[in-house]
Structures are given as C-alpha cells and as structure tokens.
Amino acid sequence: MKLLSGPLSMYGAKAQIAVAEKGIACEVEMVPFTLKDRYSPTHSDVARINPKRQVPVLLDGTVEIFDSTQIFEYLEDKFPTPALWPADIEARAHARLMELKSDEVFFPSFVVLLQTLGDPQKPETRSALAKIADYHLEMDGVLVHRDYIAGSYTYADIAFICASFFTSFMGGAPDPELRHLAAWRKRMMARPAVAPVIHALAGYLRGNGLTAPAI
Ligand SMILES: N[C@@H](CCC(=O)N[C@@H](CS)C(=O)NCC(=O)O)C(=O)O
C-alpha cells in the first residue's frame, strides 16, 4: 500500500494518522511541494488518479482512490481493528458528521486566513477568526463529558486535530481557558500515531522560516 501525501497537507496528514493508527504496512510518499510553487509539478500518480490533482491519494493493488474521507472508509473496511468509527449506528452518524464539519465548516476559515494572510485590518480575517473561536467554544462544550469528540476515539478526532493545527498557525489558536479542548489536544498529542505527523508539519513550517503553533 502506498499513500501520497504532502509535507504541508492537512488532508494528507489525516490519512497519514489513520494509516498509523491502524498499524498498516504502508509506504508514505511526500509529493513535490514548495511554498512558492505549491504542488506544481503534480506528482504523476496524483495527476493520473485524481482529476482534482490533490493529495491524499491511496494506492493498494487495484484500488486507487483519493480524498481523505474516502481513504478513511476504505481503511475501515479493509482493517476493521482498531475501529475508528463507533459501532453504534447513531454514534457513527454523529462521528461522521463531526468529521465532515471539521473539513467543511471549520477548516474553510483557515483558507480565508491564508487568502488575507491573517491581516487584522481585513474584515474577512476578523470574521474567520471569530468563526474559529466560536467553533472552539462549541468543541469545548462537546468535550465536557467525553474524552473524544464522538465518545470513543474516531476519525472525527483525527480530522479536527489536523485542522486545528493549521488554524492555530494562522492566529486562530484556541483560548487556553477552554480547558476541555486543551485537555483533548494534550490527549491527542500523546497518541503515537498523531504526534509524529503533527510534529512533521510543524518541522516543515520551521524549516521554511515560519513560526509553528504550539500544540
Ligand atoms: N476533500 C479533499 C481535499 C484535498 C485537498 O484539498 N488537498 C490539498 C492539500 S491539503 C491539495 O492537494 N491541493 C492541491 C491543489 O488543490 O492543487 C480530501 O479530503 O482529501
């Protein structure tokens, strides 16, 4: 099995953590990426397999798929243990929704910050930071009575630790007073499958003269 990811890819990091949690023998290859030229030139397998020309891409024999959430589903079907979706149908629906919200409700605010370069004078920056802060508050509430977002540890946690690393980098670090969220981040960073992936992202930022968020 081979996973194509990128050294600064939020979605790629999700798939890398999932593969590590499952303990799968999988080669992880970082596609060419620079801050200046981004993903150009596109890796040949990414161009061939993904019409969106994005990472992550997973190759496993005849299976060649893209999109981090599709990869989660494939890994879960092929390697059911340790389970990373809850067994209970309702809890599973909730976990899937929280995974989607991290990618599609929370993370887009990071994209706005990238576009404005976090300029506090721009109303879009202030609006994005406010949305990030609101989401952190919501997640702190979710974590009051549970260790993980959907109860047991799931892909929803993997998605949110990756997304919140990136938003923190652009000035959207969570308020340290949100102690349930802070405890969750500590719990996540204690996981052997999570810490190396997040530290590698931070290392890439530092290696390129950027300040990595404390996490
Ligand atoms: N929904 C996709 C998003 C993938 C994505 O946006 N990948 C980014 C890297 S984090 C990428 O490859 N961007 C290159 C491009 O869009 O040209 C997923 O979950 O995998």
PDB file of C-alpha atoms and ligand atoms in Angstrom:
ATOM      1  CA  MET A   1       0.000   0.000   0.000  1.00  0.00           C
ATOM      2  CA  LYS A   2       1.233   3.485  -0.794  1.00  0.00           C
ATOM      3  CA  LEU A   3      -0.107   6.808   0.444  1.00  0.00           C
ATOM      4  CA  LEU A   4       0.727  10.000  -1.418  1.00  0.00           C
ATOM      5  CA  SER A   5       0.649  12.980   0.906  1.00  0.00           C
ATOM      6  CA  GLY A   6       2.287  16.396   1.107  1.00  0.00           C
ATOM      7  CA  PRO A   7       4.608  17.922   3.712  1.00  0.00           C
ATOM      8  CA  LEU A   8       2.085  20.658   4.488  1.00  0.00           C
ATOM      9  CA  SER A   9      -1.155  18.901   3.621  1.00  0.00           C
ATOM     10  CA  MET A  10      -3.950  18.957   6.190  1.00  0.00           C
ATOM     11  CA  TYR A  11      -5.910  16.279   4.332  1.00  0.00           C
ATOM     12  CA  GLY A  12      -2.804  14.200   3.762  1.00  0.00           C
ATOM     13  CA  ALA A  13      -1.992  14.381   7.491  1.00  0.00           C
ATOM     14  CA  LYS A  14      -5.450  12.958   8.257  1.00  0.00           C
ATOM     15  CA  ALA A  15      -4.741   9.913   6.088  1.00  0.00           C
ATOM     16  CA  GLN A  16      -1.210   9.513   7.481  1.00  0.00           C
ATOM     17  CA  ILE A  17      -2.548   9.414  11.050  1.00  0.00           C
ATOM     18  CA  ALA A  18      -5.270   6.919  10.103  1.00  0.00           C
ATOM     19  CA  VAL A  19      -2.749   4.574   8.490  1.00  0.00           C
ATOM     20  CA  ALA A  20      -0.536   4.799  11.585  1.00  0.00           C
ATOM     21  CA  GLU A  21      -3.478   4.181  13.954  1.00  0.00           C
ATOM     22  CA  LYS A  22      -4.359   1.044  12.000  1.00  0.00           C
ATOM     23  CA  GLY A  23      -0.735  -0.145  12.148  1.00  0.00           C
ATOM     24  CA  ILE A  24      -0.758  -0.817   8.413  1.00  0.00           C
ATOM     25  CA  ALA A  25       2.404  -1.519   6.444  1.00  0.00           C
ATOM     26  CA  CYS A  26       2.138   1.428   4.081  1.00  0.00           C
ATOM     27  CA  GLU A  27       4.725   3.499   2.295  1.00  0.00           C
ATOM     28  CA  VAL A  28       4.040   7.210   2.762  1.00  0.00           C
ATOM     29  CA  GLU A  29       5.459   9.295  -0.065  1.00  0.00           C
ATOM     30  CA  MET A  30       5.544  13.076   0.082  1.00  0.00           C
ATOM     31  CA  VAL A  31       4.760  14.523  -3.331  1.00  0.00           C
ATOM     32  CA  PRO A  32       6.775  17.516  -4.574  1.00  0.00           C
ATOM     33  CA  PHE A  33       5.636  20.661  -2.750  1.00  0.00           C
ATOM     34  CA  THR A  34       7.158  24.083  -2.150  1.00  0.00           C
ATOM     35  CA  LEU A  35       5.639  27.190  -0.582  1.00  0.00           C
ATOM     36  CA  LYS A  36       6.339  29.063  -3.832  1.00  0.00           C
ATOM     37  CA  ASP A  37       5.136  26.601  -6.466  1.00  0.00           C
ATOM     38  CA  ARG A  38       2.862  24.564  -4.175  1.00  0.00           C
ATOM     39  CA  TYR A  39       2.059  21.195  -5.783  1.00  0.00           C
ATOM     40  CA  SER A  40       3.488  22.040  -9.195  1.00  0.00           C
ATOM     41  CA  PRO A  41       4.656  19.911 -10.941  1.00  0.00           C
ATOM     42  CA  THR A  42       1.895  17.494  -9.965  1.00  0.00           C
ATOM     43  CA  HIS A  43       3.083  14.018  -8.994  1.00  0.00           C
ATOM     44  CA  SER A  44       2.360  11.678 -11.933  1.00  0.00           C
ATOM     45  CA  ASP A  45       0.192   9.259  -9.893  1.00  0.00           C
ATOM     46  CA  VAL A  46      -1.804  12.140  -8.394  1.00  0.00           C
ATOM     47  CA  ALA A  47      -2.435  13.543 -11.881  1.00  0.00           C
ATOM     48  CA  ARG A  48      -3.406  10.106 -13.189  1.00  0.00           C
ATOM     49  CA  ILE A  49      -5.706   9.084 -10.329  1.00  0.00           C
ATOM     50  CA  ASN A  50      -7.270  12.303  -9.062  1.00  0.00           C
ATOM     51  CA  PRO A  51      -8.923  14.642 -11.578  1.00  0.00           C
ATOM     52  CA  LYS A  52      -8.774  17.278  -8.838  1.00  0.00           C
ATOM     53  CA  ARG A  53      -4.961  16.795  -8.759  1.00  0.00           C
ATOM     54  CA  GLN A  54      -4.961  16.788  -4.971  1.00  0.00           C
ATOM     55  CA  VAL A  55      -3.431  14.689  -2.220  1.00  0.00           C
ATOM     56  CA  PRO A  56      -4.011  12.398  -0.409  1.00  0.00           C
ATOM     57  CA  VAL A  57      -4.132   9.511  -2.861  1.00  0.00           C
ATOM     58  CA  LEU A  58      -4.035   5.866  -1.784  1.00  0.00           C
ATOM     59  CA  LEU A  59      -2.799   3.014  -3.974  1.00  0.00           C
ATOM     60  CA  ASP A  60      -3.478  -0.532  -2.848  1.00  0.00           C
ATOM     61  CA  GLY A  61      -3.272  -3.055  -5.688  1.00  0.00           C
ATOM     62  CA  THR A  62      -6.230  -2.430  -7.970  1.00  0.00           C
ATOM     63  CA  VAL A  63      -7.652   0.147  -5.556  1.00  0.00           C
ATOM     64  CA  GLU A  64      -6.557   3.679  -6.397  1.00  0.00           C
ATOM     65  CA  ILE A  65      -8.567   6.283  -4.536  1.00  0.00           C
ATOM     66  CA  PHE A  66      -8.393   9.900  -3.443  1.00  0.00           C
ATOM     67  CA  ASP A  67      -9.972  12.136  -0.800  1.00  0.00           C
ATOM     68  CA  SER A  68      -9.106  11.745   2.890  1.00  0.00           C
ATOM     69  CA  THR A  69     -12.614  10.705   3.922  1.00  0.00           C
ATOM     70  CA  GLN A  70     -12.839   8.090   1.143  1.00  0.00           C
ATOM     71  CA  ILE A  71      -9.487   6.790   2.365  1.00  0.00           C
ATOM     72  CA  PHE A  72     -10.834   6.585   5.946  1.00  0.00           C
ATOM     73  CA  GLU A  73     -13.762   4.482   4.726  1.00  0.00           C
ATOM     74  CA  TYR A  74     -11.531   2.139   2.729  1.00  0.00           C
ATOM     75  CA  LEU A  75      -9.127   1.665   5.636  1.00  0.00           C
ATOM     76  CA  GLU A  76     -12.021   0.984   7.993  1.00  0.00           C
ATOM     77  CA  ASP A  77     -13.483  -1.660   5.647  1.00  0.00           C
ATOM     78  CA  LYS A  78     -10.159  -3.356   4.994  1.00  0.00           C
ATOM     79  CA  PHE A  79      -8.719  -3.087   8.519  1.00  0.00           C
ATOM     80  CA  PRO A  80     -11.675  -3.081  10.939  1.00  0.00           C
ATOM     81  CA  THR A  81      -9.473  -3.138  14.039  1.00  0.00           C
ATOM     82  CA  PRO A  82      -8.777  -0.962  15.835  1.00  0.00           C
ATOM     83  CA  ALA A  83     -12.188   0.501  14.945  1.00  0.00           C
ATOM     84  CA  LEU A  84     -12.061   4.203  14.195  1.00  0.00           C
ATOM     85  CA  TRP A  85     -15.794   4.659  13.740  1.00  0.00           C
ATOM     86  CA  PRO A  86     -18.128   3.865  16.659  1.00  0.00           C
ATOM     87  CA  ALA A  87     -20.047   0.557  16.474  1.00  0.00           C
ATOM     88  CA  ASP A  88     -23.361   2.175  17.416  1.00  0.00           C
ATOM     89  CA  ILE A  89     -25.199   3.491  14.341  1.00  0.00           C
ATOM     90  CA  GLU A  90     -26.266   6.778  15.910  1.00  0.00           C
ATOM     91  CA  ALA A  91     -22.821   7.448  17.368  1.00  0.00           C
ATOM     92  CA  ARG A  92     -21.329   6.575  13.982  1.00  0.00           C
ATOM     93  CA  ALA A  93     -23.591   9.079  12.210  1.00  0.00           C
ATOM     94  CA  HIS A  94     -22.565  11.720  14.741  1.00  0.00           C
ATOM     95  CA  ALA A  95     -18.857  10.921  14.325  1.00  0.00           C
ATOM     96  CA  ARG A  96     -19.148  11.107  10.537  1.00  0.00           C
ATOM     97  CA  LEU A  97     -20.891  14.457  10.780  1.00  0.00           C
ATOM     98  CA  MET A  98     -18.208  15.834  13.100  1.00  0.00           C
ATOM     99  CA  GLU A  99     -15.509  14.655  10.697  1.00  0.00           C
ATOM    100  CA  LEU A 100     -17.283  16.437   7.853  1.00  0.00           C
ATOM    101  CA  LYS A 101     -17.792  19.580   9.933  1.00  0.00           C
ATOM    102  CA  SER A 102     -14.085  19.751  10.710  1.00  0.00           C
ATOM    103  CA  ASP A 103     -13.222  19.616   6.998  1.00  0.00           C
ATOM    104  CA  GLU A 104     -16.060  21.663   5.575  1.00  0.00           C
ATOM    105  CA  VAL A 105     -17.292  24.025   8.276  1.00  0.00           C
ATOM    106  CA  PHE A 106     -14.223  24.671  10.451  1.00  0.00           C
ATOM    107  CA  PHE A 107     -11.283  24.374   8.030  1.00  0.00           C
ATOM    108  CA  PRO A 108     -12.565  26.822   5.362  1.00  0.00           C
ATOM    109  CA  SER A 109     -11.861  29.647   7.835  1.00  0.00           C
ATOM    110  CA  PHE A 110      -8.185  28.709   7.592  1.00  0.00           C
ATOM    111  CA  VAL A 111      -8.388  29.098   3.830  1.00  0.00           C
ATOM    112  CA  VAL A 112      -9.796  32.613   4.330  1.00  0.00           C
ATOM    113  CA  LEU A 113      -6.877  33.444   6.652  1.00  0.00           C
ATOM    114  CA  LEU A 114      -4.445  32.209   4.033  1.00  0.00           C
ATOM    115  CA  GLN A 115      -6.072  34.476   1.461  1.00  0.00           C
ATOM    116  CA  THR A 116      -5.932  37.546   3.724  1.00  0.00           C
ATOM    117  CA  LEU A 117      -2.534  36.489   5.176  1.00  0.00           C
ATOM    118  CA  GLY A 118      -4.181  36.999   8.548  1.00  0.00           C
ATOM    119  CA  ASP A 119      -4.255  40.791   8.076  1.00  0.00           C
ATOM    120  CA  PRO A 120      -6.242  42.008  11.121  1.00  0.00           C
ATOM    121  CA  GLN A 121      -7.357  45.106   9.187  1.00  0.00           C
ATOM    122  CA  LYS A 122      -9.373  42.981   6.777  1.00  0.00           C
ATOM    123  CA  PRO A 123     -12.959  42.240   7.845  1.00  0.00           C
ATOM    124  CA  GLU A 124     -12.684  38.744   6.308  1.00  0.00           C
ATOM    125  CA  THR A 125      -9.821  37.979   8.707  1.00  0.00           C
ATOM    126  CA  ARG A 126     -11.827  39.107  11.718  1.00  0.00           C
ATOM    127  CA  SER A 127     -14.841  37.139  10.574  1.00  0.00           C
ATOM    128  CA  ALA A 128     -12.759  33.972  10.015  1.00  0.00           C
ATOM    129  CA  LEU A 129     -11.077  34.282  13.427  1.00  0.00           C
ATOM    130  CA  ALA A 130     -14.482  34.773  15.056  1.00  0.00           C
ATOM    131  CA  LYS A 131     -15.809  31.628  13.340  1.00  0.00           C
ATOM    132  CA  ILE A 132     -12.755  29.667  14.509  1.00  0.00           C
ATOM    133  CA  ALA A 133     -13.201  30.915  18.082  1.00  0.00           C
ATOM    134  CA  ASP A 134     -16.916  30.012  18.018  1.00  0.00           C
ATOM    135  CA  TYR A 135     -16.124  26.531  16.786  1.00  0.00           C
ATOM    136  CA  HIS A 136     -13.508  26.063  19.511  1.00  0.00           C
ATOM    137  CA  LEU A 137     -16.100  27.087  22.084  1.00  0.00           C
ATOM    138  CA  GLU A 138     -18.558  24.582  20.613  1.00  0.00           C
ATOM    139  CA  MET A 139     -15.941  21.819  20.712  1.00  0.00           C
ATOM    140  CA  ASP A 140     -15.000  22.641  24.286  1.00  0.00           C
ATOM    141  CA  GLY A 141     -18.679  22.090  25.110  1.00  0.00           C
ATOM    142  CA  VAL A 142     -18.711  18.768  23.226  1.00  0.00           C
ATOM    143  CA  LEU A 143     -15.676  17.628  25.238  1.00  0.00           C
ATOM    144  CA  VAL A 144     -17.016  18.485  28.696  1.00  0.00           C
ATOM    145  CA  HIS A 145     -18.267  14.960  29.399  1.00  0.00           C
ATOM    146  CA  ARG A 146     -16.220  12.890  26.966  1.00  0.00           C
ATOM    147  CA  ASP A 147     -12.571  12.259  26.176  1.00  0.00           C
ATOM    148  CA  TYR A 148     -13.089  12.274  22.417  1.00  0.00           C
ATOM    149  CA  ILE A 149     -15.396  14.146  20.074  1.00  0.00           C
ATOM    150  CA  ALA A 150     -17.811  11.278  19.407  1.00  0.00           C
ATOM    151  CA  GLY A 151     -17.237   9.416  22.668  1.00  0.00           C
ATOM    152  CA  SER A 152     -14.686   6.828  21.566  1.00  0.00           C
ATOM    153  CA  TYR A 153     -11.615   7.878  19.571  1.00  0.00           C
ATOM    154  CA  THR A 154     -12.611   8.262  15.913  1.00  0.00           C
ATOM    155  CA  TYR A 155     -11.746   9.784  12.571  1.00  0.00           C
ATOM    156  CA  ALA A 156     -13.542  12.905  13.785  1.00  0.00           C
ATOM    157  CA  ASP A 157     -10.713  13.464  16.281  1.00  0.00           C
ATOM    158  CA  ILE A 158      -8.102  12.824  13.604  1.00  0.00           C
ATOM    159  CA  ALA A 159      -9.724  15.380  11.290  1.00  0.00           C
ATOM    160  CA  PHE A 160     -10.059  18.057  13.956  1.00  0.00           C
ATOM    161  CA  ILE A 161      -6.511  17.760  15.366  1.00  0.00           C
ATOM    162  CA  CYS A 162      -5.171  18.281  11.841  1.00  0.00           C
ATOM    163  CA  ALA A 163      -7.492  21.185  11.009  1.00  0.00           C
ATOM    164  CA  SER A 164      -6.922  22.906  14.350  1.00  0.00           C
ATOM    165  CA  PHE A 165      -3.141  22.667  13.911  1.00  0.00           C
ATOM    166  CA  PHE A 166      -3.478  24.729  10.733  1.00  0.00           C
ATOM    167  CA  THR A 167      -5.906  27.303  12.116  1.00  0.00           C
ATOM    168  CA  SER A 168      -3.581  27.782  15.126  1.00  0.00           C
ATOM    169  CA  PHE A 169      -0.736  28.506  12.728  1.00  0.00           C
ATOM    170  CA  MET A 170      -2.700  31.405  11.224  1.00  0.00           C
ATOM    171  CA  GLY A 171      -3.519  33.093  14.537  1.00  0.00           C
ATOM    172  CA  GLY A 172      -6.577  31.025  15.392  1.00  0.00           C
ATOM    173  CA  ALA A 173      -5.144  29.153  18.390  1.00  0.00           C
ATOM    174  CA  PRO A 174      -7.826  28.162  20.890  1.00  0.00           C
ATOM    175  CA  ASP A 175      -8.318  30.208  24.024  1.00  0.00           C
ATOM    176  CA  PRO A 176      -6.288  28.325  26.701  1.00  0.00           C
ATOM    177  CA  GLU A 177      -9.225  28.900  29.059  1.00  0.00           C
ATOM    178  CA  LEU A 178     -11.127  26.286  27.029  1.00  0.00           C
ATOM    179  CA  ARG A 179      -9.754  23.583  29.299  1.00  0.00           C
ATOM    180  CA  HIS A 180     -11.708  20.630  27.908  1.00  0.00           C
ATOM    181  CA  LEU A 181     -10.408  21.400  24.441  1.00  0.00           C
ATOM    182  CA  ALA A 182      -6.876  21.894  25.828  1.00  0.00           C
ATOM    183  CA  ALA A 183      -7.056  18.519  27.598  1.00  0.00           C
ATOM    184  CA  TRP A 184      -8.263  16.877  24.383  1.00  0.00           C
ATOM    185  CA  ARG A 185      -5.347  18.365  22.424  1.00  0.00           C
ATOM    186  CA  LYS A 186      -2.944  17.014  25.050  1.00  0.00           C
ATOM    187  CA  ARG A 187      -4.641  13.598  24.865  1.00  0.00           C
ATOM    188  CA  MET A 188      -4.390  13.629  21.072  1.00  0.00           C
ATOM    189  CA  MET A 189      -0.727  14.648  21.065  1.00  0.00           C
ATOM    190  CA  ALA A 190       0.056  11.769  23.444  1.00  0.00           C
ATOM    191  CA  ARG A 191      -1.025   9.294  20.743  1.00  0.00           C
ATOM    192  CA  PRO A 192       1.977   7.702  18.976  1.00  0.00           C
ATOM    193  CA  ALA A 193       0.112   7.832  15.642  1.00  0.00           C
ATOM    194  CA  VAL A 194      -0.710  11.532  15.942  1.00  0.00           C
ATOM    195  CA  ALA A 195       2.328  13.288  17.409  1.00  0.00           C
ATOM    196  CA  PRO A 196       4.901  12.451  14.674  1.00  0.00           C
ATOM    197  CA  VAL A 197       2.568  13.644  11.906  1.00  0.00           C
ATOM    198  CA  ILE A 198       1.764  16.944  13.629  1.00  0.00           C
ATOM    199  CA  HIS A 199       5.425  17.470  14.602  1.00  0.00           C
ATOM    200  CA  ALA A 200       6.465  16.878  10.989  1.00  0.00           C
ATOM    201  CA  LEU A 201       4.041  19.601   9.816  1.00  0.00           C
ATOM    202  CA  ALA A 202       5.479  21.960  12.451  1.00  0.00           C
ATOM    203  CA  GLY A 203       9.008  20.998  11.374  1.00  0.00           C
ATOM    204  CA  TYR A 204       8.194  21.825   7.768  1.00  0.00           C
ATOM    205  CA  LEU A 205       6.946  25.292   8.791  1.00  0.00           C
ATOM    206  CA  ARG A 206      10.038  25.934  10.920  1.00  0.00           C
ATOM    207  CA  GLY A 207      12.323  24.631   8.165  1.00  0.00           C
ATOM    208  CA  ASN A 208      10.810  27.272   5.897  1.00  0.00           C
ATOM    209  CA  GLY A 209      11.363  30.110   8.361  1.00  0.00           C
ATOM    210  CA  LEU A 210       7.754  30.155   9.601  1.00  0.00           C
ATOM    211  CA  THR A 211       6.552  30.024  13.187  1.00  0.00           C
ATOM    212  CA  ALA A 212       4.889  26.748  14.075  1.00  0.00           C
ATOM    213  CA  PRO A 213       1.995  26.873  16.519  1.00  0.00           C
ATOM    214  CA  ALA A 214       2.480  25.449  19.989  1.00  0.00           C
ATOM    215  CA  ILE A 215       0.309  22.360  20.213  1.00  0.00           C
TER     216      ILE A 215
HETATM  217  N1  LIG B   1     -11.539  16.866   0.082  1.00  0.00           N
HETATM  218  C1  LIG B   1     -10.179  16.520  -0.207  1.00  0.00           C
HETATM  219  C2  LIG B   1      -9.331  17.777  -0.196  1.00  0.00           C
HETATM  220  C3  LIG B   1      -7.892  17.513  -0.653  1.00  0.00           C
HETATM  221  C4  LIG B   1      -7.056  18.775  -0.751  1.00  0.00           C
HETATM  222  O1  LIG B   1      -7.571  19.916  -0.736  1.00  0.00           O
HETATM  223  N2  LIG B   1      -5.746  18.574  -0.872  1.00  0.00           N
HETATM  224  C5  LIG B   1      -4.832  19.691  -0.996  1.00  0.00           C
HETATM  225  C6  LIG B   1      -3.688  19.542   0.002  1.00  0.00           C
HETATM  226  S1  LIG B   1      -4.229  19.683   1.684  1.00  0.00           S
HETATM  227  C7  LIG B   1      -4.185  19.664  -2.366  1.00  0.00           C
HETATM  228  O2  LIG B   1      -3.729  18.639  -2.814  1.00  0.00           O
HETATM  229  N3  LIG B   1      -4.193  20.814  -3.049  1.00  0.00           N
HETATM  230  C8  LIG B   1      -3.576  20.942  -4.329  1.00  0.00           C
HETATM  231  C9  LIG B   1      -4.463  21.648  -5.287  1.00  0.00           C
HETATM  232  O3  LIG B   1      -5.657  21.865  -4.977  1.00  0.00           O
HETATM  233  O4  LIG B   1      -3.954  21.968  -6.352  1.00  0.00           O
HETATM  234  C10 LIG B   1      -9.700  15.485   0.820  1.00  0.00           C
HETATM  235  O5  LIG B   1     -10.361  15.292   1.860  1.00  0.00           O
HETATM  236  O6  LIG B   1      -8.704  14.801   0.560  1.00  0.00           O
END
